[in-house]
Coordinates of C-alpha atoms and ligand atoms in Angstrom, one line a residue:
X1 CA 0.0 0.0 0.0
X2 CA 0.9 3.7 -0.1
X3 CA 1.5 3.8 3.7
X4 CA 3.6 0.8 3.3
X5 CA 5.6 2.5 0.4
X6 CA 6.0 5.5 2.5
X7 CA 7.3 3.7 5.6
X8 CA 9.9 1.9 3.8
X9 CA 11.1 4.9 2.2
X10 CA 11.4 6.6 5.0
X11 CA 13.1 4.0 7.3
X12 CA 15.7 4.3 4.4
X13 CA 15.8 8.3 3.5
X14 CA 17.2 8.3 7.2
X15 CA 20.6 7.1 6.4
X16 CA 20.7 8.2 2.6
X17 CA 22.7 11.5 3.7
X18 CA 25.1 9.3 5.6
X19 CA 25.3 7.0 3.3
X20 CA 26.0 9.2 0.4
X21 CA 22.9 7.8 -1.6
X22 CA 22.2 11.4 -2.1
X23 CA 23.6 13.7 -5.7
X24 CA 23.0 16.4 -7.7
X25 CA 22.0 16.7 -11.1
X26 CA 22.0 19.8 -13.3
X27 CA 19.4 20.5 -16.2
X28 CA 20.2 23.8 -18.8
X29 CA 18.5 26.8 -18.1
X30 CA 18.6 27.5 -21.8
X31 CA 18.6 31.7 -23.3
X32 CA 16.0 32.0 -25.9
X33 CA 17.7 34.7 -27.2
X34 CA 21.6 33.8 -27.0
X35 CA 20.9 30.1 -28.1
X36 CA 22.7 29.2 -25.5
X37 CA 22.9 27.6 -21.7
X38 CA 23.1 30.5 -19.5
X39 CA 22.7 28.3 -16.1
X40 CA 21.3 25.1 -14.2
X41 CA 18.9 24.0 -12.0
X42 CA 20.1 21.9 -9.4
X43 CA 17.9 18.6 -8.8
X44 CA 18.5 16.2 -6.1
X45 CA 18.6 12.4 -6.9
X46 CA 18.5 9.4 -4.3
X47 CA 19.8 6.2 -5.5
X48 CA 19.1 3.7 -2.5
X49 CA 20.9 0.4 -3.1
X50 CA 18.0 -1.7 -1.8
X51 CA 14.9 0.4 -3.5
X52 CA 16.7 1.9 -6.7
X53 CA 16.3 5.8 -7.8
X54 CA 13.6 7.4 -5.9
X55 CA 12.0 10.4 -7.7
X56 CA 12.7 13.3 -5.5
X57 CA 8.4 13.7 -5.6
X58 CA 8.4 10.7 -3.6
X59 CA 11.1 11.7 -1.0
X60 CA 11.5 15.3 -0.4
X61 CA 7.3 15.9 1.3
X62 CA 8.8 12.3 3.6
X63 CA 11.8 14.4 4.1
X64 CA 9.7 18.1 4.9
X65 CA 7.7 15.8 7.5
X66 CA 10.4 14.4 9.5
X67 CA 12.5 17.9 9.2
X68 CA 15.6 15.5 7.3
X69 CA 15.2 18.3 4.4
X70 CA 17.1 20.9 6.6
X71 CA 20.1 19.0 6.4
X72 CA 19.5 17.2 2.8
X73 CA 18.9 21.1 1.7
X74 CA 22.1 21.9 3.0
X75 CA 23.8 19.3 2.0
X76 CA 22.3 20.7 -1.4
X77 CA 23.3 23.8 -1.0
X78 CA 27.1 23.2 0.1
X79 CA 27.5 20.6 -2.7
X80 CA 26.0 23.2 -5.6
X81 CA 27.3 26.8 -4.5
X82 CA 30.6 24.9 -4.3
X83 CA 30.2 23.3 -7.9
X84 CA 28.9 26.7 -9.4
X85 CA 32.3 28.3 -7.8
X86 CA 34.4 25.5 -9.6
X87 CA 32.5 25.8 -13.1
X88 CA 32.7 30.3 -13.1
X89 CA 36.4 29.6 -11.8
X90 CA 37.2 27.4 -14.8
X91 CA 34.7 29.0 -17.3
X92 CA 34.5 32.9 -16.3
X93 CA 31.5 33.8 -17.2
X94 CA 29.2 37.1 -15.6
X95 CA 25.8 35.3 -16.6
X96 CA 26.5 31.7 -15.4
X97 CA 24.1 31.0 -12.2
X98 CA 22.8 28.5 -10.6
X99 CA 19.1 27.6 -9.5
X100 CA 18.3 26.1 -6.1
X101 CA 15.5 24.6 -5.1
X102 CA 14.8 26.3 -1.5
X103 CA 12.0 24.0 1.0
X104 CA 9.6 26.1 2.8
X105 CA 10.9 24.8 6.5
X106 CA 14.4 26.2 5.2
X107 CA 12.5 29.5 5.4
X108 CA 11.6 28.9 8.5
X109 CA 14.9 29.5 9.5
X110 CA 15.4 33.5 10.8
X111 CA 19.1 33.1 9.7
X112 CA 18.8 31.4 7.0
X113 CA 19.5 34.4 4.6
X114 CA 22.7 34.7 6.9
X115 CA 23.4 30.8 6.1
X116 CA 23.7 31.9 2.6
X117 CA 25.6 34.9 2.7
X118 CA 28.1 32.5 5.0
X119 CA 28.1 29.7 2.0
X120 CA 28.9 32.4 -0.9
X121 CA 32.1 33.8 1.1
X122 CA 32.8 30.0 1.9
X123 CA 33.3 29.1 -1.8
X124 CA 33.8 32.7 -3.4
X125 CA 30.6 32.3 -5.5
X126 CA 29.3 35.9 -6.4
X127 CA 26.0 36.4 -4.9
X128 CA 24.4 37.2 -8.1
X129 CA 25.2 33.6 -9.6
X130 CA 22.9 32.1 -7.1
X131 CA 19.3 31.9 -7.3
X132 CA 16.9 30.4 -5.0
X133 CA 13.7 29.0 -6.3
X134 CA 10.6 29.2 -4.0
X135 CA 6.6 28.0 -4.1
X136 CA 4.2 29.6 -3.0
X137 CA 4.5 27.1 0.2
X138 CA 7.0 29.3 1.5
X139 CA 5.0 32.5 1.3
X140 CA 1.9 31.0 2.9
X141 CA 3.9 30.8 6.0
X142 CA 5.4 33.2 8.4
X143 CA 4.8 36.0 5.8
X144 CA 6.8 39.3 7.4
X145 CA 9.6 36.7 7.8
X146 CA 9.9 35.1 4.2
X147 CA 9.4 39.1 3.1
X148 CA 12.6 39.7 5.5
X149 CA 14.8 36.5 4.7
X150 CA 14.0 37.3 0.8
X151 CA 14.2 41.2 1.2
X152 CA 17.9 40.4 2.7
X153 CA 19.0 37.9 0.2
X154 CA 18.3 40.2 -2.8
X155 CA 20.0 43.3 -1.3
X156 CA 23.2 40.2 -1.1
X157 CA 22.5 40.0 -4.8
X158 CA 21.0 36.5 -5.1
X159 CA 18.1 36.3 -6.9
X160 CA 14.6 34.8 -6.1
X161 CA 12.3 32.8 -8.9
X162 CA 8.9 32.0 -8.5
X163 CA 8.9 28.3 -9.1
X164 CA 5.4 26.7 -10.5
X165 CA 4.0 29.8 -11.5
X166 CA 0.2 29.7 -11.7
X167 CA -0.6 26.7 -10.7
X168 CA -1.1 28.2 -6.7
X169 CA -4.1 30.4 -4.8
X170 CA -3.0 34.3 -5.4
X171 CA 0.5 33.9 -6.9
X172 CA -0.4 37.2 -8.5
X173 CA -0.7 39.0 -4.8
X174 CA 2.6 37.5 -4.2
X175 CA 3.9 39.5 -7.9
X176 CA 2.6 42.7 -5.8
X177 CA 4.1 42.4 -2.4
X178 CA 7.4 40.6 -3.5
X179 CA 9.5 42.0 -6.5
X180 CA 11.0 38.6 -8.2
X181 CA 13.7 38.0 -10.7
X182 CA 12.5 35.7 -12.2
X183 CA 9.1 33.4 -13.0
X184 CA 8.5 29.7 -13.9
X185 CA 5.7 28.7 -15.8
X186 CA 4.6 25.8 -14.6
X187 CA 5.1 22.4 -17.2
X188 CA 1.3 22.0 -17.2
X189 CA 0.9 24.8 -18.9
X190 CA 3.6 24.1 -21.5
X191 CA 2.8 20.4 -22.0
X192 CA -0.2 20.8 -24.4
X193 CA 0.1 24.2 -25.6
X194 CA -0.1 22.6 -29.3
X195 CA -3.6 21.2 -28.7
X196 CA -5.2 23.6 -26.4
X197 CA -6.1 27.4 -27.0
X198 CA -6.5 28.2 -23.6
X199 CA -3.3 27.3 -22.5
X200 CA -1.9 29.4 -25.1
X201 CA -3.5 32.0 -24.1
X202 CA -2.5 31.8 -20.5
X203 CA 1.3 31.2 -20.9
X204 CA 1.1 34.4 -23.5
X205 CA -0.2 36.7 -20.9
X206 CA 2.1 35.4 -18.4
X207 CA 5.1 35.7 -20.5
X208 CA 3.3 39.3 -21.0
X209 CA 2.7 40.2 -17.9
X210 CA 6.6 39.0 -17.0
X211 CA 7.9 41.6 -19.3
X212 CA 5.6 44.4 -18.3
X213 CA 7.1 43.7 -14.6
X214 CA 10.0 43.4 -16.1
X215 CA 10.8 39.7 -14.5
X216 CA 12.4 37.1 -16.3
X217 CA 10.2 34.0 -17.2
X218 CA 11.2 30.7 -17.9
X219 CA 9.0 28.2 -19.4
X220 CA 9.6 24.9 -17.9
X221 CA 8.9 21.4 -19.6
X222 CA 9.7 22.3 -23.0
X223 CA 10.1 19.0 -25.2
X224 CA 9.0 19.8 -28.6
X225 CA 10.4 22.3 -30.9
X226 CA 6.4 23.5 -31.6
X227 CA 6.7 24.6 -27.7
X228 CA 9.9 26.2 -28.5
X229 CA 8.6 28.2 -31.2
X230 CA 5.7 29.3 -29.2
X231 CA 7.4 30.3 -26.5
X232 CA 10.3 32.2 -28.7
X233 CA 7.4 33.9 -30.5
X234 CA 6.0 34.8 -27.5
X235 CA 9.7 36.3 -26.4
X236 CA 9.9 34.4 -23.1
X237 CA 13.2 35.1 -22.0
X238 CA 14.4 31.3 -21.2
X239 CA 13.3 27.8 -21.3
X240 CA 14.1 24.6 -19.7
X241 CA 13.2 20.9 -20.5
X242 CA 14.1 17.8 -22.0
X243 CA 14.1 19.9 -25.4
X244 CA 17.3 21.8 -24.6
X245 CA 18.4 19.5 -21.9
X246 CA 17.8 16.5 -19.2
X247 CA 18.9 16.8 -16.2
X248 CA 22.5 15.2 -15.6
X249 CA 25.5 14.8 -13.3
X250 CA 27.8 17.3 -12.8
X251 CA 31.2 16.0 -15.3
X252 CA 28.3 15.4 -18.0
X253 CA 27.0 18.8 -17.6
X254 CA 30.4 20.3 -17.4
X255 CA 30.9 18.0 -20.9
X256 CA 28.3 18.9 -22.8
X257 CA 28.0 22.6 -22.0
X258 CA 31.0 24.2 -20.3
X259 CA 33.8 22.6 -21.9
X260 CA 33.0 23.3 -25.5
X261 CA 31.9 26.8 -24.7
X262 CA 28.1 26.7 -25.5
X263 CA 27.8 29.4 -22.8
X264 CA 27.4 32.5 -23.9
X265 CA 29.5 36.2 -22.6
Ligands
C2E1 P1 10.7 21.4 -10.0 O1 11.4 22.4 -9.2 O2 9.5 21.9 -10.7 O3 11.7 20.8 -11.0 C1 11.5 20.5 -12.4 C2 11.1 19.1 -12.6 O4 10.7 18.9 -13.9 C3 12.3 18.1 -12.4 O5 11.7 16.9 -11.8 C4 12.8 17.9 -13.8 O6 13.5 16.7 -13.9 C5 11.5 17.9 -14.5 N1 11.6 18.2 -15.9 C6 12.5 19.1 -16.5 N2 12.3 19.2 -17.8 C7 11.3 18.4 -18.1 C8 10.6 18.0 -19.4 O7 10.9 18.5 -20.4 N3 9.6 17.1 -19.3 C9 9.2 16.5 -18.1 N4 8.2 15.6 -18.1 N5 9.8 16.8 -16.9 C10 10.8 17.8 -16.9 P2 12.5 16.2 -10.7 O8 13.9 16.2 -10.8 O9 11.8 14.8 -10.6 O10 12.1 17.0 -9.4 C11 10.7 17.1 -8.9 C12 10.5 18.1 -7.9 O11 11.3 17.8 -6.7 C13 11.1 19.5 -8.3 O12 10.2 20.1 -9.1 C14 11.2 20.2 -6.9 O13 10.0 20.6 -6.5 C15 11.6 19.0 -6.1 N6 13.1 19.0 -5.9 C16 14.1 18.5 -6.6 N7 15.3 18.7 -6.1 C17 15.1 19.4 -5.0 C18 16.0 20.0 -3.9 O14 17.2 20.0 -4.0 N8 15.3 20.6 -2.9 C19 14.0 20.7 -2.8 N9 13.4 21.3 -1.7 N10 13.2 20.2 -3.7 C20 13.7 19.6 -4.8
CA2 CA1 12.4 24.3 -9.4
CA3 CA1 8.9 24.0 -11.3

């Protein structure tokens, strides 16, 4: 049963960190405009030796409810600020950044801004190659604290992206009290823009409404070149999915697009 499943991955999540069943791969955040990969987002993988890969759905709400993901998220954190500061030392480049997926109980954190600031002097990564990407979860909560923690991290310089864009309760209340860099349209909206008006429609005026705000939006889940062309005619900044890239380890992304200089100055 689901319970079942649930148990047994968490009786086994507990020693993953230890165990060093956890890693990081890296999907393209890919410039409409340049052509080229201006960044990554960093996604978290857990292959257990008795249960296989886990999809990170299936782990990280076990991990939220037994508080592991403070110390998974850090773990995250450490290993990707420190990788970013590798790849810009070896590859120089002003636009390279990195996207981090942040957990609302990491929010819940007063210093947790502060834990940040210590990590990009740690590993010399300039502020403004980091960006942290939140849900709406983490602005339901404690709201005059997730306004100060974000407040402080963009006056750092690290940038803040809406992550599932429009698929929450008021995420356009959120666009008023909160100034973003950046905005994800959600993959639902993406994923049948060739068969369904409506959805075209929407993911115009969000891309729209992104550039009257001026924010950045990325379209996420892009897999066919029809969604491509949409979204380029639409002039959505960036897009990410299976299209431009899958996400993969860290010497394969450093293979395929820092080596050969696919990043663009
Ligand atoms: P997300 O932040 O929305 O991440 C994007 C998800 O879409 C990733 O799933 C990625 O592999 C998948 N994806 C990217 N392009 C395509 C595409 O073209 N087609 C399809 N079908 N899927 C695509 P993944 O890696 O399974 O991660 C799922 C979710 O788990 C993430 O959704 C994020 O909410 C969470 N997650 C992953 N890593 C972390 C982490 O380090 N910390 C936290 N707190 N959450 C994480
Ligand atoms: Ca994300
Ligand atoms: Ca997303």
């Amino acid at each position: 049963t689901n319970i079942e499943r649930r148990c047994l991955l968490e009786s086994h999540l507990v020693d993953a960190l230890k165990n060093h069943e956890l890693s990081l791969h890296y999907q393209p955040l890919f410039s409409l405009q340049h052509q080229g990969v201006i960044g990554a987002e960093v996604l978290l993988r857990w292959h257990s030796p008795l249960l296989g890969n886990v999809p990170p759905d299936q782990f990280i709400s076990l991990a939220e409810n037994n508080g592991q993901i403070i110390a998974i998220g850090n773990f995250v954190l450490h290993t990707a600020i420190e990788q970013a500061a590798q790849w810009l030392c070896r590859y120089p480049n002003k636009q390279f950044r990195i996207a981090i997926n942040i957990s609302p109980l990491q929010f819940r954190d007063v210093d947790f801004a502060n834990y940040i600031a210590n990590l990009l002097s740690l590993y010399q990564l300039p502020p403004s190659s980091l960006e942290l990407e939140i849900t709406e979860g983490v602005l339901l909560q404690d709201e005059q604290q997730a306004k100060h923690i974000i407040d402080r991290l963009q006056t750092l310089g690290v940038k803040i992206s809406l992550d599932d864009f429009g698929t929450g309760y008021s995420s356009l209340s959120y666009l008023q009290k909160y100034s973003f860099d950046t905005l994800k349209i959600d993959r639902c909206f993406i994923t049948n823009l060739e068969k369904n008006e409506q959805d075209r429609e929407l993911t115009r005026a969000i891309i729209a409404m992104g550039k009257k705000l001026t924010i950045n939006v990325i379209a996420e889940g892009v897999e066919t070149q029809a969604q491509d062309d949409f979204i380029r005619q639409e002039e959505c900044d960036f897009g990410q999915g299976y299209l431009y890239g899958k996400p993969i380890d860290a010497i394969s992304f450093e293979r395929s697009y820092l080596t050969n200089k696919q990043i663009n100055d």
